[in-house]
Short mmCIF file of C-alpha atoms in Angstrom, two decimals:
data_model
loop_
_atom_site.label_atom_id
_atom_site.label_comp_id
_atom_site.label_asym_id
_atom_site.label_seq_id
_atom_site.Cartn_x
_atom_site.Cartn_y
_atom_site.Cartn_z
CA MET A 1 9.42 -12.71 45.52
CA SER A 2 9.56 -8.94 45.28
CA THR A 3 6.53 -6.86 43.62
CA MET A 4 9.44 -4.64 41.25
CA GLU A 5 10.01 -8.90 39.98
CA MET A 6 7.36 -10.34 37.17
CA ASP A 7 6.80 -13.98 38.16
CA PRO A 8 9.98 -16.20 37.29
CA VAL A 9 7.86 -19.53 36.40
CA PHE A 10 5.05 -16.78 34.54
CA THR A 11 8.12 -15.16 32.77
CA GLY A 12 9.88 -18.41 32.00
CA ALA A 13 6.56 -19.92 30.53
CA LEU A 14 5.96 -16.79 28.78
CA ARG A 15 9.58 -16.32 27.06
CA GLU A 16 8.95 -19.84 25.49
CA ALA A 17 5.69 -19.22 23.99
CA LEU A 18 6.94 -15.67 22.87
CA LYS A 19 10.10 -18.36 20.97
CA ALA A 20 7.00 -20.94 19.58
CA THR A 21 5.78 -17.97 18.08
CA VAL A 22 8.59 -16.28 16.67
CA MET A 23 9.48 -20.43 14.92
CA ASP A 24 6.38 -21.02 14.31
CA SER A 25 5.42 -17.71 11.75
CA PRO A 26 4.88 -17.51 8.23
CA ARG A 27 8.78 -16.49 6.80
CA VAL A 28 8.29 -13.12 5.54
CA ARG A 29 10.77 -11.78 3.35
CA ARG A 30 13.55 -9.03 4.42
CA ARG A 31 12.71 -5.67 3.79
CA TRP A 32 13.47 -4.87 -0.03
CA ARG A 33 15.76 -2.48 -0.46
CA TRP A 34 17.74 -1.38 -4.01
CA ARG A 35 21.32 -1.63 -2.86
CA THR A 36 22.56 2.06 -2.54
CA GLY A 37 25.99 1.03 -2.83
CA THR A 38 28.22 0.59 -5.45
CA GLY A 39 27.47 -2.75 -7.30
CA VAL A 40 23.89 -4.06 -7.68
CA LEU A 41 23.04 -8.25 -7.15
CA LEU A 42 21.45 -9.69 -9.53
CA GLY A 43 19.47 -11.68 -7.70
CA VAL A 44 15.82 -11.88 -6.48
CA THR A 45 15.42 -8.63 -7.48
CA LEU A 46 15.61 -9.52 -10.90
CA VAL A 47 13.92 -11.96 -11.41
CA ALA A 48 11.26 -10.38 -9.83
CA GLY A 49 11.54 -7.42 -12.19
CA GLY A 50 9.48 -6.34 -13.86
CA VAL A 51 10.92 -3.04 -13.53
CA ALA A 52 14.42 -4.76 -14.85
CA VAL A 53 12.56 -6.22 -17.77
CA ALA A 54 10.81 -2.78 -18.73
CA SER A 55 14.74 -0.96 -18.49
CA GLY A 56 15.73 -3.72 -20.31
CA LEU A 57 18.96 -5.19 -18.04
CA PHE A 58 21.73 -7.25 -18.50
CA SER A 59 19.67 -10.62 -17.34
CA PRO A 60 22.10 -13.16 -16.97
CA PRO A 61 21.38 -17.19 -16.95
CA GLY A 62 19.01 -19.13 -14.22
CA ALA A 63 17.22 -15.54 -15.29
CA PRO A 64 13.80 -16.25 -16.43
CA VAL A 65 12.84 -14.37 -18.99
CA ASP A 66 9.55 -11.94 -18.71
CA THR A 67 7.66 -10.63 -22.15
CA LEU A 68 5.18 -7.62 -21.01
CA LEU A 69 2.19 -8.06 -22.62
CA GLY A 70 -0.68 -5.82 -22.68
CA SER A 71 0.23 -2.71 -22.12
CA VAL A 72 1.35 -1.25 -18.14
CA ILE A 73 -1.91 -0.29 -16.24
CA SER A 74 -1.30 2.29 -13.39
CA ALA A 75 -3.12 2.32 -10.26
CA THR A 76 -3.19 4.48 -6.67
CA ARG A 77 -5.01 3.78 -4.22
CA THR A 78 -5.35 3.94 -0.24
CA GLY A 79 -5.90 1.17 1.84
CA THR A 80 -5.90 -2.56 1.33
CA ALA A 81 -8.08 -2.31 -2.47
CA SER A 82 -8.08 -4.37 -5.98
CA VAL A 83 -6.47 -3.28 -8.21
CA ASP A 84 -8.53 -4.70 -11.66
CA ILE A 85 -6.34 -6.09 -14.63
CA GLY A 86 -8.99 -7.54 -17.01
CA ALA A 87 -8.80 -10.93 -18.12
CA PRO A 88 -5.00 -11.77 -19.12
CA PRO A 89 -3.57 -12.33 -22.77
CA ALA A 90 -3.67 -16.84 -23.60
CA THR A 91 0.49 -16.75 -23.35
CA ALA A 92 0.09 -15.76 -20.46
CA THR A 93 2.03 -16.96 -17.35
CA ASP A 94 2.67 -14.51 -14.22
CA VAL A 95 1.53 -11.06 -13.40
CA SER A 96 4.97 -8.75 -12.84
CA LEU A 97 4.24 -6.52 -10.20
CA ALA A 98 5.52 -2.31 -9.57
CA LEU A 99 4.51 -0.84 -5.94
CA THR A 100 6.04 2.48 -4.88
CA CYS A 101 4.57 3.78 -1.44
CA LEU A 102 3.75 7.15 -1.49
CA THR A 103 2.61 7.02 2.37
CA ALA A 104 4.59 5.49 5.37
CA GLY A 105 3.54 1.80 5.68
CA SER A 106 3.55 -1.73 5.64
CA PHE A 107 2.50 -2.69 1.97
CA ASP A 108 1.49 -6.90 2.01
CA PHE A 109 1.59 -8.69 -2.38
CA PRO A 110 -0.69 -11.17 -2.60
CA ASP A 111 2.18 -13.00 -2.61
CA GLY A 112 2.98 -12.46 1.06
CA SER A 113 5.79 -11.13 0.62
CA SER A 114 5.81 -7.00 1.46
CA MET A 115 7.26 -3.97 1.72
CA THR A 116 7.75 -1.23 4.39
CA CYS A 117 8.44 2.41 4.11
CA ASP A 118 9.19 4.86 6.71
CA ALA A 119 8.78 8.57 6.56
CA THR A 120 13.23 8.63 5.71
CA ASP A 121 12.01 6.60 2.57
CA LEU A 122 9.92 8.90 0.81
CA THR A 123 12.88 11.63 0.46
CA ARG A 124 14.31 9.09 -1.67
CA PRO A 125 13.82 9.00 -5.22
CA SER A 126 11.16 6.40 -6.22
CA ILE A 127 13.17 3.47 -6.78
CA TYR A 128 14.39 3.17 -3.56
CA ARG A 129 10.27 2.69 -2.07
CA THR A 130 9.34 0.33 -5.44
CA ALA A 131 8.71 -3.25 -4.69
CA SER A 132 9.02 -6.03 -7.72
CA GLU A 133 7.12 -9.58 -7.69
CA VAL A 134 6.73 -11.62 -10.35
CA VAL A 135 3.68 -13.54 -9.13
CA PRO A 136 2.54 -16.90 -11.04
CA LEU A 137 -1.46 -16.43 -12.80
CA THR A 138 -3.94 -17.51 -10.52
CA ALA A 139 -7.17 -18.70 -12.55
CA GLY A 140 -10.32 -17.64 -12.60
CA VAL A 141 -8.60 -13.27 -10.81
CA ASP A 142 -8.13 -10.89 -12.61
CA SER A 143 -7.91 -8.26 -9.89
CA VAL A 144 -5.22 -7.78 -7.94
CA THR A 145 -5.50 -6.91 -3.70
CA ILE A 146 -3.05 -4.61 -1.97
CA GLN A 147 -3.16 -5.09 1.86
CA THR A 148 -2.11 -2.30 3.97
CA SER A 149 -1.96 -0.80 6.89
CA PRO A 150 -4.68 2.03 7.16
CA ASP A 151 -3.91 4.47 5.73
CA ALA A 152 -1.11 3.73 3.27
CA THR A 153 -1.25 5.54 -0.37
CA TRP A 154 0.69 3.17 -2.93
CA THR A 155 0.78 2.81 -6.92
CA LEU A 156 0.90 0.20 -8.53
CA GLN A 157 1.69 -0.19 -11.92
CA VAL A 158 1.25 -4.40 -13.30
CA THR A 159 0.98 -5.71 -16.76
CA TYR A 160 0.37 -9.29 -17.39
CA VAL A 161 4.30 -11.38 -18.49
CA ASN A 162 4.62 -14.35 -20.62
CA GLN A 163 8.04 -16.11 -18.89
CA VAL A 164 10.38 -18.47 -19.34
CA LYS A 165 12.83 -19.59 -17.38
CA THR A 166 16.53 -20.46 -17.58
CA SER A 167 19.67 -21.82 -16.26
CA TRP A 168 22.50 -21.70 -15.17
CA GLY A 169 26.00 -21.23 -17.40
CA VAL A 170 29.02 -24.14 -16.63
CA ASN A 171 32.45 -22.52 -17.60
CA ALA A 172 35.58 -24.92 -18.61
CA ASN A 173 36.05 -25.20 -14.80
CA GLY A 174 32.57 -26.75 -13.55
CA GLN A 175 30.83 -23.03 -11.76
CA THR A 176 27.61 -22.35 -12.12
CA TYR A 177 27.25 -19.13 -13.25
CA GLY A 178 23.37 -16.72 -13.68
CA VAL A 179 20.97 -16.01 -10.75
CA SER A 180 20.78 -17.09 -7.76
CA ASN A 181 16.42 -19.25 -8.35
CA GLN A 182 14.86 -21.51 -6.97
CA GLN A 183 17.47 -23.95 -7.76
CA GLY A 184 19.60 -22.09 -5.14
CA THR A 185 22.95 -19.50 -5.21
CA PRO A 186 25.72 -20.79 -8.49
CA ASP A 187 28.87 -20.89 -7.78
CA LEU A 188 29.87 -17.40 -9.83
CA ILE A 189 26.52 -14.53 -9.00
CA ALA A 190 25.78 -11.99 -11.54
CA VAL A 191 26.63 -8.24 -10.55
CA VAL A 192 25.87 -5.34 -13.02
CA VAL A 193 28.82 -2.45 -10.89
CA ASP A 194 29.85 0.79 -12.17
CA GLN A 195 26.33 2.30 -12.85
CA GLY A 196 24.84 -0.02 -14.99
CA LYS A 197 28.66 -0.02 -17.11
CA THR A 198 29.77 -3.02 -16.11
CA GLN A 199 28.46 -6.26 -15.69
CA GLY A 200 30.00 -9.72 -14.22
CA TYR A 201 29.97 -12.33 -11.41
CA VAL A 202 31.20 -12.58 -7.98
CA GLU A 203 32.33 -14.85 -5.84
CA GLN A 204 29.18 -16.85 -3.95
CA ARG A 205 32.12 -17.76 -1.02
CA GLU A 206 33.78 -14.51 -1.25
CA LEU A 207 30.56 -12.85 -1.01
CA ASN A 208 29.63 -14.38 1.70
CA CYS A 209 32.60 -13.93 3.99
CA ALA A 210 32.92 -9.70 3.46
CA SER A 211 28.84 -9.65 4.34
CA GLY A 212 30.39 -11.45 7.01
CA GLY A 213 28.19 -14.38 6.14
CA ASP A 214 30.60 -16.79 8.74
CA VAL A 215 29.39 -14.76 12.25
CA LYS A 216 28.47 -17.35 13.88
CA SER A 217 26.53 -16.19 17.04
CA LEU A 218 24.65 -12.97 17.70
CA SER A 219 27.88 -11.12 19.81
CA GLU A 220 30.54 -12.22 16.91
CA ALA A 221 27.06 -10.28 15.10
CA ALA A 222 27.06 -7.01 16.47
CA THR A 223 31.64 -6.63 16.38
CA TRP A 224 30.39 -7.38 12.65
CA ASN A 225 27.99 -4.97 11.82
CA GLU A 226 30.31 -2.63 14.48
CA THR A 227 33.73 -2.83 12.55
CA SER A 228 31.01 -2.48 9.25
CA LYS A 229 29.46 1.07 10.62
CA ASN A 230 32.86 2.35 9.55
CA ARG A 231 34.60 -0.62 6.35
CA ASN A 232 33.60 -1.18 3.51
CA ILE A 233 34.90 -4.64 2.03
CA THR A 234 35.79 -5.37 -1.98
CA ILE A 235 35.66 -8.43 -3.70
CA PRO A 236 36.90 -9.24 -7.86
CA VAL A 237 34.01 -9.01 -10.55
CA TYR A 238 34.94 -11.15 -13.16
CA GLU A 239 34.53 -12.32 -15.97
CA ASN A 240 31.82 -16.06 -16.29
CA ASP A 241 34.97 -17.56 -17.22
CA GLY A 242 35.92 -16.57 -12.88
CA VAL A 243 39.72 -16.18 -13.55
CA THR A 244 39.75 -12.71 -15.85
CA ILE A 245 38.87 -9.77 -13.15
CA ILE A 246 37.28 -7.01 -15.11
CA GLY A 247 35.73 -4.98 -11.71
CA THR A 248 35.58 -4.67 -7.97
CA PHE A 249 31.63 -5.18 -5.85
CA THR A 250 32.23 -2.77 -2.91
CA VAL A 251 30.26 -4.94 0.24
CA GLY A 252 28.52 -2.33 3.25
CA SER A 253 26.65 0.92 2.43
CA ALA A 254 29.44 2.60 5.51
CA THR A 255 30.19 6.17 4.45
CA GLY A 256 31.98 9.29 6.29
CA PRO A 257 35.05 10.68 6.64
CA ASN A 258 36.18 7.32 9.03
CA VAL A 259 35.51 5.17 6.20
CA ARG A 260 38.10 2.04 4.66
CA THR A 261 37.56 0.61 1.66
CA VAL A 262 39.53 -2.41 1.54
CA PRO A 263 40.15 -6.24 -0.91
CA LEU A 264 38.73 -8.94 1.08
CA SER A 265 42.39 -9.75 0.41
CA SER A 266 44.14 -7.87 2.43
CA LEU A 267 41.35 -8.98 5.38
CA SER A 268 42.44 -12.23 7.87
CA LEU A 269 38.96 -13.59 8.11
CA GLY A 270 39.29 -17.49 8.26
CA CYS A 271 36.08 -17.52 5.31
CA MET B 1 21.61 -4.06 29.47
CA GLY B 2 23.15 -5.41 25.86
CA SER B 3 24.09 -2.16 23.39
CA LEU B 4 22.43 -1.05 20.64
CA THR B 5 24.10 -3.47 18.33
CA GLU B 6 23.44 -6.58 20.28
CA GLU B 7 19.82 -5.02 20.01
CA SER B 8 20.14 -4.37 16.46
CA ALA B 9 21.20 -7.65 15.78
CA ALA B 10 18.88 -10.20 17.94
CA TRP B 11 16.26 -8.40 15.98
CA ALA B 12 17.39 -8.66 12.12
CA ALA B 13 17.49 -12.18 13.46
CA SER B 14 14.16 -12.10 14.79
CA LEU B 15 12.88 -11.16 11.55
CA GLU B 16 14.66 -14.04 9.66
CA ASN B 17 12.12 -15.88 12.19
CA ASP B 18 14.80 -15.97 15.19
CA GLY B 19 12.76 -17.81 18.44
CA ASN B 20 16.21 -16.79 20.70
CA ALA B 21 17.03 -13.95 19.28
CA PHE B 22 13.16 -12.66 19.46
CA ALA B 23 13.80 -14.25 23.63
CA VAL B 24 17.47 -11.82 23.62
CA ILE B 25 14.95 -9.02 22.51
CA PHE B 26 12.39 -10.06 24.93
CA ASP B 27 14.90 -10.84 28.66
CA LEU B 28 16.71 -7.32 27.34
CA HIS B 29 14.01 -5.61 28.07
CA ARG B 30 10.68 -7.54 29.96
CA ASP B 31 11.51 -5.25 33.12
CA ARG B 32 11.64 -1.61 31.99
CA VAL B 33 8.23 -2.87 30.07
CA TYR B 34 7.32 -4.76 33.25
CA HIS B 35 7.50 -1.55 35.89
CA HIS B 36 6.13 0.70 33.34
CA ALA B 37 2.79 -2.08 32.80
CA LEU B 38 2.98 -2.25 36.95
CA ARG B 39 3.32 2.13 36.89
CA MET B 40 -0.10 2.18 34.17
CA THR B 41 -2.06 -0.63 35.83
CA ILE B 42 -1.12 -0.91 39.66
CA ASP B 43 -1.95 -4.87 39.96
CA VAL B 44 1.21 -6.63 39.34
CA HIS B 45 -0.82 -9.90 37.55
CA VAL B 46 -2.21 -7.35 35.06
CA ALA B 47 1.06 -6.38 34.35
CA GLU B 48 2.54 -9.05 34.14
CA ASP B 49 -0.72 -9.51 31.30
CA VAL B 50 0.12 -6.49 29.96
CA VAL B 51 3.60 -7.16 29.62
CA ALA B 52 2.96 -10.58 27.50
CA ALA B 53 0.24 -8.68 25.61
CA THR B 54 3.47 -5.93 24.81
CA PHE B 55 5.82 -8.85 23.10
CA PHE B 56 2.99 -10.70 21.87
CA GLU B 57 2.47 -7.36 19.85
CA LEU B 58 5.86 -6.66 18.77
CA TRP B 59 6.08 -10.03 17.42
CA ARG B 60 2.53 -9.82 15.79
CA ARG B 61 3.08 -5.95 14.27
CA ARG B 62 7.14 -7.00 13.30
CA LYS B 63 6.24 -5.10 9.55
CA SER B 64 5.86 -1.45 10.58
CA VAL B 65 8.02 -1.75 15.23
CA ARG B 66 9.89 1.94 14.59
CA VAL B 67 12.83 1.00 15.95
CA VAL B 68 14.93 4.78 17.64
CA ASP B 69 18.41 4.32 17.06
CA GLY B 70 18.28 0.87 17.09
CA SER B 71 16.20 -0.16 20.03
CA VAL B 72 12.74 -1.45 19.91
CA LEU B 73 12.36 0.14 23.70
CA PRO B 74 10.02 3.06 22.84
CA TRP B 75 7.76 1.20 20.96
CA LEU B 76 7.30 -1.59 23.41
CA LEU B 77 6.97 1.73 26.12
CA VAL B 78 4.70 2.69 23.00
CA THR B 79 2.02 -0.49 23.94
CA THR B 80 2.26 -0.88 26.67
CA THR B 81 0.87 2.18 27.41
CA ASN B 82 -2.06 1.64 25.02
CA ILE B 83 -2.34 -1.52 25.99
CA SER B 84 -2.77 -0.34 29.54
CA ARG B 85 -5.63 2.13 29.04
CA ASN B 86 -8.10 -0.63 27.15
CA LEU B 87 -7.14 -3.62 28.53
CA THR B 88 -9.99 -5.23 27.82
CA ARG B 89 -9.20 -4.31 24.06
CA GLY B 90 -5.93 -4.92 24.61
CA ILE B 91 -5.49 -8.81 25.88
CA ARG B 92 -8.58 -10.01 24.05
CA ARG B 93 -6.30 -11.09 21.49
CA TYR B 94 -4.15 -13.31 23.54
CA ARG B 95 -5.98 -14.14 26.67
CA ALA B 96 -6.12 -17.70 25.74
CA LEU B 97 -2.47 -18.06 24.93
CA ILE B 98 -1.54 -16.11 28.78
CA ALA B 99 -4.32 -17.86 30.78
CA SER B 100 -2.73 -20.97 29.66
CA LEU B 101 1.05 -19.98 31.42
CA PRO B 102 1.31 -20.84 34.44
CA ARG B 103 2.18 -19.27 37.55
CA ALA B 104 4.50 -19.91 40.83
CA THR B 105 2.13 -20.78 44.04
CA GLU B 106 3.09 -18.58 45.31
CA MET B 107 0.44 -16.14 43.72
CA ARG B 108 1.12 -12.60 45.31
CA SER B 109 -1.84 -10.43 46.06
CA SER B 110 -2.74 -6.52 45.75
CA GLU B 111 -2.25 -6.51 49.62
CA ASP B 112 1.08 -7.55 49.13
CA LEU B 113 2.89 -5.20 46.74
CA ALA B 114 0.78 -1.91 49.44
CA LEU B 115 2.59 -3.02 51.46
CA GLU B 116 5.46 -2.98 50.08
CA THR B 117 5.85 0.11 48.47
CA ILE B 118 2.66 2.31 49.15
CA GLU B 119 4.06 5.23 48.73
CA GLU B 120 4.06 4.15 45.01
CA ILE B 121 1.17 2.45 45.14
CA ARG B 122 -0.36 5.50 46.14
CA LEU B 123 1.73 7.72 43.62
CA ALA B 124 0.61 4.55 41.17
CA ALA B 125 -3.19 5.47 41.62
CA LYS B 126 -3.21 9.36 40.90
CA VAL B 127 -0.30 9.09 37.83
CA ARG B 128 -2.51 6.02 35.74
CA GLU B 129 -5.71 8.27 36.47
CA ALA B 130 -4.11 11.44 35.95
CA MET B 131 -2.40 9.80 32.27
CA GLY B 132 -5.94 8.71 31.70
CA THR B 133 -7.27 12.25 31.64
CA LEU B 134 -4.83 12.08 28.21
CA PRO B 135 -5.48 11.23 24.61
CA PRO B 136 -3.56 8.15 23.80
CA ALA B 137 -0.78 9.74 21.82
CA ASP B 138 -0.04 12.08 24.42
CA ALA B 139 -0.24 9.73 27.28
CA ALA B 140 2.30 7.58 25.35
CA LEU B 141 4.40 10.52 25.38
CA ILE B 142 4.75 11.02 29.07
CA ALA B 143 4.97 7.86 29.52
CA LEU B 144 8.17 7.79 27.26
CA THR B 145 9.69 11.75 28.37
CA ALA B 146 8.63 11.40 31.60
CA PHE B 147 9.23 8.23 33.53
CA GLU B 148 11.51 6.78 30.56
CA ARG B 149 13.60 9.54 29.97
CA TYR B 150 13.71 9.16 26.80
CA SER B 151 14.34 12.53 24.22
CA PRO B 152 11.15 14.76 22.74
CA ALA B 153 12.93 13.85 19.40
CA GLN B 154 12.81 10.04 20.58
CA ALA B 155 9.27 9.95 21.48
CA ALA B 156 7.84 10.90 18.07
CA ALA B 157 10.23 8.81 15.94
CA ALA B 158 8.42 5.95 18.69
CA LEU B 159 4.72 7.91 17.73
CA GLY B 160 6.37 8.22 14.07
CA ILE B 161 4.59 12.27 14.65
CA THR B 162 7.78 15.16 13.65
CA GLU B 163 9.19 16.66 16.65
CA GLY B 164 7.49 19.50 16.66
CA ALA B 165 4.32 17.85 16.88
CA ALA B 166 5.64 15.90 19.86
CA ARG B 167 6.92 18.99 21.60
CA THR B 168 3.03 21.52 20.54
CA ARG B 169 1.37 18.17 21.95
CA LEU B 170 3.97 17.67 25.53
CA HIS B 171 3.25 21.09 26.03
CA ARG B 172 -0.44 20.23 25.75
CA ALA B 173 -0.32 16.97 27.77
CA ARG B 174 1.87 18.48 30.16
CA VAL B 175 -0.43 21.61 31.38
CA ARG B 176 -3.50 18.21 32.02
CA ILE B 177 -1.81 16.47 33.71
CA ALA B 178 0.26 19.07 36.55
CA ALA B 179 -3.38 20.16 36.74
CA ALA B 180 -5.19 16.13 37.59
CA LEU B 181 -1.97 15.18 39.63
CA GLY B 182 -2.69 18.59 42.02
CA ASN B 183 0.48 19.12 44.40
CA LEU B 184 2.07 15.69 44.62
CA GLU B 185 5.51 15.12 43.99
CA VAL B 186 5.53 13.47 40.76
CA ASP B 187 4.02 16.72 39.25
CA THR B 188 7.14 18.75 39.68
CA ASN B 189 9.22 15.22 37.80
CA VAL B 190 6.73 15.72 34.80
CA THR B 191 7.64 19.09 34.21
CA LYS B 192 11.39 19.19 34.80
CA GLU B 193 11.81 16.04 32.79
CA THR B 194 9.85 17.23 29.97
CA SER B 195 11.13 20.87 29.57
CA ARG B 196 14.76 19.76 28.28
#
C-alpha cells in the first residue's frame, strides 16, 4: 500500500458515511433568486410573498391571498438576532418576512429555509438579495429570530398577515392552472413576462423540457449545462385556456454575443 | 479528474441531498486533499482523519462554501490547512464517527512512510513548521498558491478577500516563510509560484 494513497478500506467506508450523511440531512432549500431573464415564474416566491402583496402583483388561482395587518416593522441587525413584532392582531394567521442581506453571509429563516449572499450579490439592487417568506404564527411567540453566519448584517421587514388559501382553476380542457402550492404543480403554471406587462401561463410539460427536466444522469446534466451557456429556449405563454398564445417565456439566463435564443418547438429534445 | 461542468452538476445535485453526487465530489478531490493533508501533518493516519473531517465540513458548511471557478477544491484546501493546523479542534466534532470507520489490517506506520519518502518527509516537516508561524489565512494563501498552483485571484476568492489584500498578505507570508525555511529547496519554489 503506497503512503501516497489513502487506505482503500478507510476510503470506501468514509465514502459511504458521507453519502449516508448527505441523504439523511434535513433538506436545505435552494438559494433564493429572483429570475433575471425576461419572465418571472410565479411559484413559491409569490406564494411566500410579503413583497408580492405589497406591490399588488397579479394573484393567480392557487396562490394564497395575504392581507397585511398593521404597519410593517423594519429592523437592521448584525449576526444572529431577534426582532420584536408585538402581539398579533386577532385575525392574523401568518407572519410575512422580507429579509435583505447587507453583507455577505448565510441567513436562516425561522422555518429552516435559508439565503446566502456573496460579494457579487452585494453589488446588485436590493431586490436581488431579498428573500420573502410567509410563516405560520407560533402561539406565544412575538419575535422573529434570524440565524446568520458571524457578523452578517441584514434588514428584516416584517408584518402580520391574514392568509386565505385559494384553489387552482380548471379550464374547458380539464387542465388545472395557477401557481405551485402544497397540492403540487398545476398543468398550466402562472408567469409574468414583458417586465410585468403580460400575465399568463406556461405548460408544465414544456417548461420542464426547456429547463432540462428530462436530464437523467450527471453526464447528461453536464452536457446540458455546457449547451445552456450559449442557448436560451423560449416557450409559449397562453391564456388560461391553454390554447391562445399571448407571449413567450424565456428559459435560461445565458448572455453574450454567441447566445442563441430558440423556440422549444425547433429543438428535438425528446420530451 | 472530472470536468468543471461535471463538478458543478455534482455540487448542485449534492445540495439537493443527492448522496451519490456528493460521493462524486469526494472521488474528484480526495487525492488532492489527502496529499495536502499529508504535507501538513506528515502522518498518514492523521492525514486520513483530516480528509474525513474536511469532507464532513464541506457538507456541514455547504450553504456558505465558496465555489471558485466552478470548483469547491480551493475551499477544501483552505479547510484542510485550517484543520491540519489545529487538529484537536478541527477533528473533535467528527472524532467518534471517524473512529468508527474501518481501516485495512495492514496498518501503515510512520516508519514505512519515512523509508519511502525520506526527503519529502524532511522537507514536509520543515514546511509544516514554517506554515505554523503564519496566521491561518496567510497559511491558507501559501497552500493554495505555492503548493496547489492557484492564482492569487482564485485564492482570494476562496478566502473571501480582495485580490489586492491577497497579494499584500502573500508578499508578507512569502517573506516570513522564506525566513523560516532558510535555504531549503522549497524556498525558491514558494517564491516562484507566488510571484506570478
